[in-house]
C-alpha cells in the first residue's frame, strides 16, 4: 500500500478515522492525502469570499498533518470548495492512485 486517501469533515468520527489512517500508514510506510471539501452556503458567497471557506478546511487538515508529523507519516493536504463532495473524493482517489480509502467519512443529512 502506497497511498491512503482520508476525506475529513472535522467531526469526531473523521478525526478518529484520520488517526486510524495514520496508524495504518505508519505500519506499512504509506503516504496520506487528507482531503476536505467545504460546501459553500450560497453560490454568490463563494464568488465574493472563496478564501473564507478554504481557510476552515485548511485548519481541519492542519491537525491531520500535525498528527502525521508526530508519528513520522507524510501527509499531503488538499482543500476544495464545492457542492459535489463525492465526485471530488472519487476524482482524487483516481488521480492520486490511492490504494486505500478511509471509509469513516460520513455526513449527516
PDB file of N, CA and C in Angstrom:
ATOM      1  N   UNK A   1       0.846  -1.170   0.000  1.00  0.00           N
ATOM      2  CA  UNK A   1       0.000   0.000   0.000  1.00  0.00           C
ATOM      3  C   UNK A   1       0.895   1.238   0.000  1.00  0.00           C
ATOM      4  N   UNK A   2       0.648   2.147  -0.923  1.00  0.00           N
ATOM      5  CA  UNK A   2       1.485   3.335  -1.029  1.00  0.00           C
ATOM      6  C   UNK A   2       0.778   4.607  -0.578  1.00  0.00           C
ATOM      7  N   UNK A   3      -0.503   4.731  -0.891  1.00  0.00           N
ATOM      8  CA  UNK A   3      -1.235   5.967  -0.591  1.00  0.00           C
ATOM      9  C   UNK A   3      -2.592   5.663   0.027  1.00  0.00           C
ATOM     10  N   UNK A   4      -2.956   6.478   1.015  1.00  0.00           N
ATOM     11  CA  UNK A   4      -4.258   6.364   1.660  1.00  0.00           C
ATOM     12  C   UNK A   4      -4.961   7.714   1.535  1.00  0.00           C
ATOM     13  N   UNK A   5      -6.187   7.706   1.032  1.00  0.00           N
ATOM     14  CA  UNK A   5      -6.992   8.924   0.914  1.00  0.00           C
ATOM     15  C   UNK A   5      -7.885   9.031   2.137  1.00  0.00           C
ATOM     16  N   UNK A   6      -7.840  10.193   2.810  1.00  0.00           N
ATOM     17  CA  UNK A   6      -8.627  10.409   4.021  1.00  0.00           C
ATOM     18  C   UNK A   6      -9.477  11.668   3.861  1.00  0.00           C
ATOM     19  N   UNK A   7     -10.722  11.513   3.378  1.00  0.00           N
ATOM     20  CA  UNK A   7     -11.629  12.663   3.348  1.00  0.00           C
ATOM     21  C   UNK A   7     -12.070  12.967   4.780  1.00  0.00           C
ATOM     22  N   UNK A   8     -12.142  14.236   5.134  1.00  0.00           N
ATOM     23  CA  UNK A   8     -12.491  14.589   6.510  1.00  0.00           C
ATOM     24  C   UNK A   8     -13.480  15.747   6.561  1.00  0.00           C
ATOM     25  N   UNK A   9     -14.351  15.685   7.564  1.00  0.00           N
ATOM     26  CA  UNK A   9     -15.313  16.758   7.798  1.00  0.00           C
ATOM     27  C   UNK A   9     -14.938  17.575   9.027  1.00  0.00           C
ATOM     28  N   UNK A  10     -14.032  17.047   9.833  1.00  0.00           N
ATOM     29  CA  UNK A  10     -13.669  17.704  11.076  1.00  0.00           C
ATOM     30  C   UNK A  10     -14.476  17.197  12.262  1.00  0.00           C
ATOM     31  N   UNK A  11     -15.485  16.369  12.021  1.00  0.00           N
ATOM     32  CA  UNK A  11     -16.283  15.801  13.106  1.00  0.00           C
ATOM     33  C   UNK A  11     -15.460  14.751  13.849  1.00  0.00           C
ATOM     34  N   UNK A  12     -15.939  14.326  14.993  1.00  0.00           N
ATOM     35  CA  UNK A  12     -15.224  13.357  15.810  1.00  0.00           C
ATOM     36  C   UNK A  12     -14.900  12.077  15.078  1.00  0.00           C
ATOM     37  N   UNK A  13     -15.846  11.563  14.301  1.00  0.00           N
ATOM     38  CA  UNK A  13     -15.595  10.320  13.568  1.00  0.00           C
ATOM     39  C   UNK A  13     -14.548  10.521  12.482  1.00  0.00           C
ATOM     40  N   UNK A  14     -14.467  11.720  11.907  1.00  0.00           N
ATOM     41  CA  UNK A  14     -13.434  11.993  10.904  1.00  0.00           C
ATOM     42  C   UNK A  14     -12.058  12.066  11.543  1.00  0.00           C
ATOM     43  N   UNK A  15     -11.979  12.683  12.711  1.00  0.00           N
ATOM     44  CA  UNK A  15     -10.700  12.743  13.419  1.00  0.00           C
ATOM     45  C   UNK A  15     -10.257  11.341  13.835  1.00  0.00           C
ATOM     46  N   UNK A  16     -11.205  10.524  14.267  1.00  0.00           N
ATOM     47  CA  UNK A  16     -10.891   9.138  14.611  1.00  0.00           C
ATOM     48  C   UNK A  16     -10.382   8.395  13.377  1.00  0.00           C
ATOM     49  N   UNK A  17     -11.067   8.574  12.257  1.00  0.00           N
ATOM     50  CA  UNK A  17     -10.662   7.934  11.006  1.00  0.00           C
ATOM     51  C   UNK A  17      -9.271   8.364  10.575  1.00  0.00           C
ATOM     52  N   UNK A  18      -8.959   9.644  10.777  1.00  0.00           N
ATOM     53  CA  UNK A  18      -7.625  10.137  10.427  1.00  0.00           C
ATOM     54  C   UNK A  18      -6.572   9.470  11.302  1.00  0.00           C
ATOM     55  N   UNK A  19      -6.887   9.286  12.578  1.00  0.00           N
ATOM     56  CA  UNK A  19      -5.951   8.603  13.475  1.00  0.00           C
ATOM     57  C   UNK A  19      -5.716   7.163  13.062  1.00  0.00           C
ATOM     58  N   UNK A  20      -6.780   6.486  12.645  1.00  0.00           N
ATOM     59  CA  UNK A  20      -6.659   5.104  12.164  1.00  0.00           C
ATOM     60  C   UNK A  20      -5.796   5.076  10.901  1.00  0.00           C
ATOM     61  N   UNK A  21      -6.052   6.006   9.994  1.00  0.00           N
ATOM     62  CA  UNK A  21      -5.288   6.059   8.742  1.00  0.00           C
ATOM     63  C   UNK A  21      -3.804   6.312   9.012  1.00  0.00           C
ATOM     64  N   UNK A  22      -3.500   7.197   9.959  1.00  0.00           N
ATOM     65  CA  UNK A  22      -2.097   7.468  10.306  1.00  0.00           C
ATOM     66  C   UNK A  22      -1.444   6.204  10.871  1.00  0.00           C
ATOM     67  N   UNK A  23      -2.166   5.478  11.712  1.00  0.00           N
ATOM     68  CA  UNK A  23      -1.615   4.243  12.279  1.00  0.00           C
ATOM     69  C   UNK A  23      -1.339   3.212  11.177  1.00  0.00           C
ATOM     70  N   UNK A  24      -2.273   3.079  10.234  1.00  0.00           N
ATOM     71  CA  UNK A  24      -2.088   2.136   9.129  1.00  0.00           C
ATOM     72  C   UNK A  24      -0.900   2.571   8.269  1.00  0.00           C
ATOM     73  N   UNK A  25      -0.849   3.870   7.951  1.00  0.00           N
ATOM     74  CA  UNK A  25       0.236   4.388   7.118  1.00  0.00           C
ATOM     75  C   UNK A  25       1.594   4.192   7.786  1.00  0.00           C
ATOM     76  N   UNK A  26       1.638   4.414   9.081  1.00  0.00           N
ATOM     77  CA  UNK A  26       2.890   4.226   9.819  1.00  0.00           C
ATOM     78  C   UNK A  26       3.331   2.765   9.763  1.00  0.00           C
ATOM     79  N   UNK A  27       2.375   1.867   9.878  1.00  0.00           N
ATOM     80  CA  UNK A  27       2.691   0.446   9.878  1.00  0.00           C
ATOM     81  C   UNK A  27       3.170  -0.086   8.539  1.00  0.00           C
ATOM     82  N   UNK A  28       2.712   0.533   7.445  1.00  0.00           N
ATOM     83  CA  UNK A  28       3.098  -0.007   6.129  1.00  0.00           C
ATOM     84  C   UNK A  28       3.871   0.997   5.271  1.00  0.00           C
ATOM     85  N   UNK A  29       4.249   2.130   5.848  1.00  0.00           N
ATOM     86  CA  UNK A  29       5.070   3.095   5.119  1.00  0.00           C
ATOM     87  C   UNK A  29       4.335   3.853   4.030  1.00  0.00           C
ATOM     88  N   UNK A  30       3.038   4.024   4.178  1.00  0.00           N
ATOM     89  CA  UNK A  30       2.235   4.723   3.166  1.00  0.00           C
ATOM     90  C   UNK A  30       2.215   6.228   3.406  1.00  0.00           C
ATOM     91  N   UNK A  31       1.832   6.952   2.383  1.00  0.00           N
ATOM     92  CA  UNK A  31       1.610   8.394   2.440  1.00  0.00           C
ATOM     93  C   UNK A  31       0.108   8.643   2.508  1.00  0.00           C
ATOM     94  N   UNK A  32      -0.292   9.668   3.229  1.00  0.00           N
ATOM     95  CA  UNK A  32      -1.710  10.016   3.355  1.00  0.00           C
ATOM     96  C   UNK A  32      -1.996  11.284   2.570  1.00  0.00           C
ATOM     97  N   UNK A  33      -3.128  11.297   1.889  1.00  0.00           N
ATOM     98  CA  UNK A  33      -3.672  12.527   1.331  1.00  0.00           C
ATOM     99  C   UNK A  33      -4.926  12.844   2.125  1.00  0.00           C
ATOM    100  N   UNK A  34      -4.872  13.911   2.906  1.00  0.00           N
ATOM    101  CA  UNK A  34      -6.026  14.360   3.684  1.00  0.00           C
ATOM    102  C   UNK A  34      -6.813  15.346   2.820  1.00  0.00           C
ATOM    103  N   UNK A  35      -8.109  15.149   2.753  1.00  0.00           N
ATOM    104  CA  UNK A  35      -8.951  15.895   1.833  1.00  0.00           C
ATOM    105  C   UNK A  35     -10.131  16.505   2.579  1.00  0.00           C
ATOM    106  N   UNK A  36     -10.396  17.784   2.337  1.00  0.00           N
ATOM    107  CA  UNK A  36     -11.582  18.432   2.887  1.00  0.00           C
ATOM    108  C   UNK A  36     -12.298  19.170   1.777  1.00  0.00           C
ATOM    109  N   UNK A  37     -13.600  18.948   1.667  1.00  0.00           N
ATOM    110  CA  UNK A  37     -14.434  19.663   0.697  1.00  0.00           C
ATOM    111  C   UNK A  37     -15.482  20.432   1.483  1.00  0.00           C
ATOM    112  N   UNK A  38     -15.373  21.744   1.461  1.00  0.00           N
ATOM    113  CA  UNK A  38     -16.334  22.596   2.157  1.00  0.00           C
ATOM    114  C   UNK A  38     -17.444  23.001   1.197  1.00  0.00           C
ATOM    115  N   UNK A  39     -18.671  22.875   1.652  1.00  0.00           N
ATOM    116  CA  UNK A  39     -19.812  23.279   0.841  1.00  0.00           C
ATOM    117  C   UNK A  39     -20.097  24.760   1.083  1.00  0.00           C
ATOM    118  N   UNK A  40     -20.159  25.561   0.038  1.00  0.00           N
ATOM    119  CA  UNK A  40     -20.458  26.977   0.219  1.00  0.00           C
ATOM    120  C   UNK A  40     -21.928  27.176   0.586  1.00  0.00           C
ATOM    121  N   UNK A  41     -22.243  28.168   1.421  1.00  0.00           N
ATOM    122  CA  UNK A  41     -23.640  28.397   1.794  1.00  0.00           C
ATOM    123  C   UNK A  41     -24.479  28.880   0.611  1.00  0.00           C
ATOM    124  N   UNK A  42     -23.881  29.620  -0.268  1.00  0.00           N
ATOM    125  CA  UNK A  42     -24.581  30.114  -1.457  1.00  0.00           C
ATOM    126  C   UNK A  42     -23.551  30.421  -2.533  1.00  0.00           C
ATOM    127  N   UNK A  43     -23.943  30.294  -3.789  1.00  0.00           N
ATOM    128  CA  UNK A  43     -23.009  30.497  -4.896  1.00  0.00           C
ATOM    129  C   UNK A  43     -22.408  31.900  -4.879  1.00  0.00           C
ATOM    130  N   UNK A  44     -23.216  32.913  -4.590  1.00  0.00           N
ATOM    131  CA  UNK A  44     -22.695  34.277  -4.583  1.00  0.00           C
ATOM    132  C   UNK A  44     -21.680  34.498  -3.455  1.00  0.00           C
ATOM    133  N   UNK A  45     -21.813  33.765  -2.345  1.00  0.00           N
ATOM    134  CA  UNK A  45     -20.841  33.869  -1.258  1.00  0.00           C
ATOM    135  C   UNK A  45     -19.488  33.289  -1.678  1.00  0.00           C
ATOM    136  N   UNK A  46     -19.525  32.213  -2.441  1.00  0.00           N
ATOM    137  CA  UNK A  46     -18.295  31.602  -2.926  1.00  0.00           C
ATOM    138  C   UNK A  46     -17.536  32.566  -3.824  1.00  0.00           C
ATOM    139  N   UNK A  47     -18.246  33.279  -4.663  1.00  0.00           N
ATOM    140  CA  UNK A  47     -17.600  34.235  -5.565  1.00  0.00           C
ATOM    141  C   UNK A  47     -17.027  35.428  -4.810  1.00  0.00           C
ATOM    142  N   UNK A  48     -17.706  35.851  -3.761  1.00  0.00           N
ATOM    143  CA  UNK A  48     -17.238  37.019  -3.002  1.00  0.00           C
ATOM    144  C   UNK A  48     -16.130  36.699  -2.020  1.00  0.00           C
ATOM    145  N   UNK A  49     -16.193  35.524  -1.388  1.00  0.00           N
ATOM    146  CA  UNK A  49     -15.235  35.213  -0.332  1.00  0.00           C
ATOM    147  C   UNK A  49     -14.763  33.756  -0.398  1.00  0.00           C
ATOM    148  N   UNK A  50     -14.120  33.347  -1.488  1.00  0.00           N
ATOM    149  CA  UNK A  50     -13.725  31.934  -1.603  1.00  0.00           C
ATOM    150  C   UNK A  50     -12.700  31.512  -0.561  1.00  0.00           C
ATOM    151  N   UNK A  51     -11.801  32.392  -0.172  1.00  0.00           N
ATOM    152  CA  UNK A  51     -10.754  32.020   0.785  1.00  0.00           C
ATOM    153  C   UNK A  51     -11.294  31.744   2.180  1.00  0.00           C
ATOM    154  N   UNK A  52     -12.423  32.347   2.526  1.00  0.00           N
ATOM    155  CA  UNK A  52     -13.016  32.104   3.844  1.00  0.00           C
ATOM    156  C   UNK A  52     -13.375  30.631   4.010  1.00  0.00           C
ATOM    157  N   UNK A  53     -13.915  30.029   2.969  1.00  0.00           N
ATOM    158  CA  UNK A  53     -14.313  28.629   3.032  1.00  0.00           C
ATOM    159  C   UNK A  53     -13.096  27.706   3.004  1.00  0.00           C
ATOM    160  N   UNK A  54     -12.076  28.084   2.264  1.00  0.00           N
ATOM    161  CA  UNK A  54     -10.856  27.274   2.219  1.00  0.00           C
ATOM    162  C   UNK A  54     -10.103  27.323   3.545  1.00  0.00           C
ATOM    163  N   UNK A  55     -10.149  28.469   4.226  1.00  0.00           N
ATOM    164  CA  UNK A  55      -9.450  28.625   5.498  1.00  0.00           C
ATOM    165  C   UNK A  55      -9.902  27.580   6.521  1.00  0.00           C
ATOM    166  N   UNK A  56     -11.201  27.364   6.609  1.00  0.00           N
ATOM    167  CA  UNK A  56     -11.739  26.385   7.557  1.00  0.00           C
ATOM    168  C   UNK A  56     -11.248  24.987   7.227  1.00  0.00           C
ATOM    169  N   UNK A  57     -11.317  24.615   5.949  1.00  0.00           N
ATOM    170  CA  UNK A  57     -10.850  23.296   5.523  1.00  0.00           C
ATOM    171  C   UNK A  57      -9.369  23.102   5.783  1.00  0.00           C
ATOM    172  N   UNK A  58      -8.599  24.129   5.504  1.00  0.00           N
ATOM    173  CA  UNK A  58      -7.142  24.034   5.727  1.00  0.00           C
ATOM    174  C   UNK A  58      -6.820  23.885   7.207  1.00  0.00           C
ATOM    175  N   UNK A  59      -7.586  24.553   8.063  1.00  0.00           N
ATOM    176  CA  UNK A  59      -7.362  24.424   9.506  1.00  0.00           C
ATOM    177  C   UNK A  59      -7.637  22.994   9.968  1.00  0.00           C
ATOM    178  N   UNK A  60      -8.707  22.390   9.469  1.00  0.00           N
ATOM    179  CA  UNK A  60      -9.015  20.998   9.806  1.00  0.00           C
ATOM    180  C   UNK A  60      -7.904  20.061   9.340  1.00  0.00           C
ATOM    181  N   UNK A  61      -7.423  20.293   8.142  1.00  0.00           N
ATOM    182  CA  UNK A  61      -6.368  19.449   7.586  1.00  0.00           C
ATOM    183  C   UNK A  61      -5.057  19.620   8.331  1.00  0.00           C
ATOM    184  N   UNK A  62      -4.830  20.805   8.867  1.00  0.00           N
ATOM    185  CA  UNK A  62      -3.600  21.062   9.615  1.00  0.00           C
ATOM    186  C   UNK A  62      -3.435  20.121  10.798  1.00  0.00           C
ATOM    187  N   UNK A  63      -4.545  19.774  11.441  1.00  0.00           N
ATOM    188  CA  UNK A  63      -4.492  18.841  12.560  1.00  0.00           C
ATOM    189  C   UNK A  63      -4.036  17.458  12.126  1.00  0.00           C
ATOM    190  N   UNK A  64      -4.463  17.026  10.949  1.00  0.00           N
ATOM    191  CA  UNK A  64      -4.053  15.718  10.434  1.00  0.00           C
ATOM    192  C   UNK A  64      -2.584  15.742  10.032  1.00  0.00           C
ATOM    193  N   UNK A  65      -2.143  16.845   9.436  1.00  0.00           N
ATOM    194  CA  UNK A  65      -0.732  16.984   9.065  1.00  0.00           C
ATOM    195  C   UNK A  65       0.140  16.920  10.317  1.00  0.00           C
ATOM    196  N   UNK A  66      -0.276  17.619  11.368  1.00  0.00           N
ATOM    197  CA  UNK A  66       0.465  17.615  12.628  1.00  0.00           C
ATOM    198  C   UNK A  66       0.537  16.214  13.228  1.00  0.00           C
ATOM    199  N   UNK A  67      -0.591  15.497  13.204  1.00  0.00           N
ATOM    200  CA  UNK A  67      -0.612  14.125  13.705  1.00  0.00           C
ATOM    201  C   UNK A  67       0.349  13.246  12.910  1.00  0.00           C
ATOM    202  N   UNK A  68       0.331  13.400  11.592  1.00  0.00           N
ATOM    203  CA  UNK A  68       1.244  12.633  10.748  1.00  0.00           C
ATOM    204  C   UNK A  68       2.699  12.935  11.051  1.00  0.00           C
ATOM    205  N   UNK A  69       3.017  14.205  11.218  1.00  0.00           N
ATOM    206  CA  UNK A  69       4.395  14.593  11.539  1.00  0.00           C
ATOM    207  C   UNK A  69       4.838  13.972  12.856  1.00  0.00           C
ATOM    208  N   UNK A  70       3.950  13.998  13.833  1.00  0.00           N
ATOM    209  CA  UNK A  70       4.269  13.443  15.151  1.00  0.00           C
ATOM    210  C   UNK A  70       4.546  11.940  15.069  1.00  0.00           C
ATOM    211  N   UNK A  71       3.865  11.252  14.143  1.00  0.00           N
ATOM    212  CA  UNK A  71       4.017   9.800  14.003  1.00  0.00           C
ATOM    213  C   UNK A  71       4.991   9.399  12.899  1.00  0.00           C
ATOM    214  N   UNK A  72       5.603  10.384  12.241  1.00  0.00           N
ATOM    215  CA  UNK A  72       6.560  10.081  11.184  1.00  0.00           C
ATOM    216  C   UNK A  72       5.918   9.661   9.873  1.00  0.00           C
ATOM    217  N   UNK A  73       4.697  10.122   9.625  1.00  0.00           N
ATOM    218  CA  UNK A  73       3.954   9.789   8.407  1.00  0.00           C
ATOM    219  C   UNK A  73       3.800  11.051   7.561  1.00  0.00           C
ATOM    220  N   UNK A  74       4.089  10.930   6.278  1.00  0.00           N
ATOM    221  CA  UNK A  74       3.933  12.062   5.363  1.00  0.00           C
ATOM    222  C   UNK A  74       2.452  12.237   5.039  1.00  0.00           C
ATOM    223  N   UNK A  75       1.952  13.471   5.252  1.00  0.00           N
ATOM    224  CA  UNK A  75       0.558  13.794   4.966  1.00  0.00           C
ATOM    225  C   UNK A  75       0.516  14.987   4.025  1.00  0.00           C
ATOM    226  N   UNK A  76      -0.109  14.781   2.876  1.00  0.00           N
ATOM    227  CA  UNK A  76      -0.377  15.880   1.947  1.00  0.00           C
ATOM    228  C   UNK A  76      -1.821  16.302   2.169  1.00  0.00           C
ATOM    229  N   UNK A  77      -2.079  17.601   2.118  1.00  0.00           N
ATOM    230  CA  UNK A  77      -3.446  18.066   2.359  1.00  0.00           C
ATOM    231  C   UNK A  77      -3.981  18.819   1.146  1.00  0.00           C
ATOM    232  N   UNK A  78      -5.286  18.643   0.912  1.00  0.00           N
ATOM    233  CA  UNK A  78      -5.962  19.324  -0.190  1.00  0.00           C
ATOM    234  C   UNK A  78      -7.317  19.811   0.304  1.00  0.00           C
ATOM    235  N   UNK A  79      -7.593  21.090   0.064  1.00  0.00           N
ATOM    236  CA  UNK A  79      -8.880  21.661   0.447  1.00  0.00           C
ATOM    237  C   UNK A  79      -9.587  22.180  -0.799  1.00  0.00           C
ATOM    238  N   UNK A  80     -10.877  21.890  -0.881  1.00  0.00           N
ATOM    239  CA  UNK A  80     -11.704  22.326  -2.004  1.00  0.00           C
ATOM    240  C   UNK A  80     -12.990  22.947  -1.473  1.00  0.00           C
ATOM    241  N   UNK A  81     -13.616  23.776  -2.302  1.00  0.00           N
ATOM    242  CA  UNK A  81     -14.937  24.318  -2.007  1.00  0.00           C
ATOM    243  C   UNK A  81     -15.840  23.913  -3.153  1.00  0.00           C
ATOM    244  N   UNK A  82     -16.955  23.277  -2.830  1.00  0.00           N
ATOM    245  CA  UNK A  82     -17.894  22.891  -3.873  1.00  0.00           C
ATOM    246  C   UNK A  82     -18.953  21.942  -3.354  1.00  0.00           C
ATOM    247  N   UNK A  83     -20.042  21.818  -4.085  1.00  0.00           N
ATOM    248  CA  UNK A  83     -21.165  21.004  -3.618  1.00  0.00           C
ATOM    249  C   UNK A  83     -21.024  19.506  -3.889  1.00  0.00           C
ATOM    250  N   UNK A  84     -20.223  19.099  -4.835  1.00  0.00           N
ATOM    251  CA  UNK A  84     -20.157  17.699  -5.266  1.00  0.00           C
ATOM    252  C   UNK A  84     -19.063  16.950  -4.517  1.00  0.00           C
ATOM    253  N   UNK A  85     -19.243  16.722  -3.217  1.00  0.00           N
ATOM    254  CA  UNK A  85     -18.201  16.104  -2.398  1.00  0.00           C
ATOM    255  C   UNK A  85     -17.808  14.715  -2.881  1.00  0.00           C
ATOM    256  N   UNK A  86     -18.791  13.883  -3.177  1.00  0.00           N
ATOM    257  CA  UNK A  86     -18.493  12.518  -3.591  1.00  0.00           C
ATOM    258  C   UNK A  86     -17.676  12.502  -4.880  1.00  0.00           C
ATOM    259  N   UNK A  87     -18.011  13.379  -5.816  1.00  0.00           N
ATOM    260  CA  UNK A  87     -17.275  13.442  -7.081  1.00  0.00           C
ATOM    261  C   UNK A  87     -15.825  13.850  -6.860  1.00  0.00           C
ATOM    262  N   UNK A  88     -15.605  14.811  -5.979  1.00  0.00           N
ATOM    263  CA  UNK A  88     -14.241  15.263  -5.692  1.00  0.00           C
ATOM    264  C   UNK A  88     -13.447  14.136  -5.029  1.00  0.00           C
ATOM    265  N   UNK A  89     -14.069  13.434  -4.105  1.00  0.00           N
ATOM    266  CA  UNK A  89     -13.391  12.327  -3.421  1.00  0.00           C
ATOM    267  C   UNK A  89     -12.993  11.243  -4.421  1.00  0.00           C
ATOM    268  N   UNK A  90     -13.920  10.849  -5.274  1.00  0.00           N
ATOM    269  CA  UNK A  90     -13.621   9.808  -6.261  1.00  0.00           C
ATOM    270  C   UNK A  90     -12.558  10.261  -7.258  1.00  0.00           C
ATOM    271  N   UNK A  91     -12.631  11.529  -7.646  1.00  0.00           N
ATOM    272  CA  UNK A  91     -11.628  12.048  -8.585  1.00  0.00           C
ATOM    273  C   UNK A  91     -10.239  12.031  -7.959  1.00  0.00           C
ATOM    274  N   UNK A  92     -10.142  12.461  -6.712  1.00  0.00           N
ATOM    275  CA  UNK A  92      -8.847  12.463  -6.031  1.00  0.00           C
ATOM    276  C   UNK A  92      -8.323  11.040  -5.839  1.00  0.00           C
ATOM    277  N   UNK A  93      -9.211  10.105  -5.544  1.00  0.00           N
ATOM    278  CA  UNK A  93      -8.792   8.710  -5.384  1.00  0.00           C
ATOM    279  C   UNK A  93      -8.212   8.179  -6.689  1.00  0.00           C
ATOM    280  N   UNK A  94      -8.829   8.535  -7.804  1.00  0.00           N
ATOM    281  CA  UNK A  94      -8.371   8.070  -9.112  1.00  0.00           C
ATOM    282  C   UNK A  94      -7.081   8.767  -9.526  1.00  0.00           C
ATOM    283  N   UNK A  95      -7.055  10.093  -9.426  1.00  0.00           N
ATOM    284  CA  UNK A  95      -5.876  10.853  -9.846  1.00  0.00           C
ATOM    285  C   UNK A  95      -4.647  10.538  -9.000  1.00  0.00           C
ATOM    286  N   UNK A  96      -4.868  10.344  -7.715  1.00  0.00           N
ATOM    287  CA  UNK A  96      -3.746  10.082  -6.814  1.00  0.00           C
ATOM    288  C   UNK A  96      -3.333   8.632  -6.755  1.00  0.00           C
ATOM    289  N   UNK A  97      -4.058   7.769  -7.475  1.00  0.00           N
ATOM    290  CA  UNK A  97      -3.772   6.333  -7.475  1.00  0.00           C
ATOM    291  C   UNK A  97      -3.697   5.769  -6.061  1.00  0.00           C
ATOM    292  N   UNK A  98      -4.673   6.145  -5.256  1.00  0.00           N
ATOM    293  CA  UNK A  98      -4.720   5.696  -3.870  1.00  0.00           C
ATOM    294  C   UNK A  98      -5.113   4.225  -3.815  1.00  0.00           C
ATOM    295  N   UNK A  99      -4.419   3.488  -2.978  1.00  0.00           N
ATOM    296  CA  UNK A  99      -4.673   2.062  -2.826  1.00  0.00           C
ATOM    297  C   UNK A  99      -5.661   1.781  -1.704  1.00  0.00           C
ATOM    298  N   UNK A 100      -5.857   2.747  -0.810  1.00  0.00           N
ATOM    299  CA  UNK A 100      -6.787   2.574   0.304  1.00  0.00           C
ATOM    300  C   UNK A 100      -7.584   3.852   0.474  1.00  0.00           C
ATOM    301  N   UNK A 101      -8.749   3.682   1.035  1.00  0.00           N
ATOM    302  CA  UNK A 101      -9.662   4.801   1.231  1.00  0.00           C
ATOM    303  C   UNK A 101     -10.221   4.684   2.630  1.00  0.00           C
ATOM    304  N   UNK A 102     -10.023   5.685   3.462  1.00  0.00           N
ATOM    305  CA  UNK A 102     -10.545   5.672   4.815  1.00  0.00           C
ATOM    306  C   UNK A 102     -12.046   5.879   4.750  1.00  0.00           C
ATOM    307  N   UNK A 103     -12.809   4.869   5.085  1.00  0.00           N
ATOM    308  CA  UNK A 103     -14.257   4.866   4.871  1.00  0.00           C
ATOM    309  C   UNK A 103     -15.053   5.425   6.033  1.00  0.00           C
ATOM    310  N   UNK A 104     -14.442   6.157   6.932  1.00  0.00           N
ATOM    311  CA  UNK A 104     -15.184   6.732   8.042  1.00  0.00           C
ATOM    312  C   UNK A 104     -15.718   8.123   7.718  1.00  0.00           C
ATOM    313  N   UNK A 105     -15.748   8.460   6.432  1.00  0.00           N
ATOM    314  CA  UNK A 105     -16.306   9.739   6.004  1.00  0.00           C
ATOM    315  C   UNK A 105     -17.811   9.616   6.021  1.00  0.00           C
ATOM    316  N   UNK A 106     -18.464  10.493   6.702  1.00  0.00           N
ATOM    317  CA  UNK A 106     -19.917  10.440   6.818  1.00  0.00           C
ATOM    318  C   UNK A 106     -20.423  11.863   7.000  1.00  0.00           C
ATOM    319  N   UNK A 107     -21.527  12.162   6.378  1.00  0.00           N
ATOM    320  CA  UNK A 107     -22.130  13.473   6.557  1.00  0.00           C
ATOM    321  C   UNK A 107     -23.592  13.295   6.882  1.00  0.00           C
ATOM    322  N   UNK A 108     -24.020  13.789   8.014  1.00  0.00           N
ATOM    323  CA  UNK A 108     -25.425  13.695   8.386  1.00  0.00           C
ATOM    324  C   UNK A 108     -26.273  14.561   7.475  1.00  0.00           C
ATOM    325  N   UNK A 109     -27.392  14.034   7.055  1.00  0.00           N
ATOM    326  CA  UNK A 109     -28.274  14.770   6.149  1.00  0.00           C
ATOM    327  C   UNK A 109     -29.327  15.473   6.975  1.00  0.00           C
TER     328      UNK A 109
END
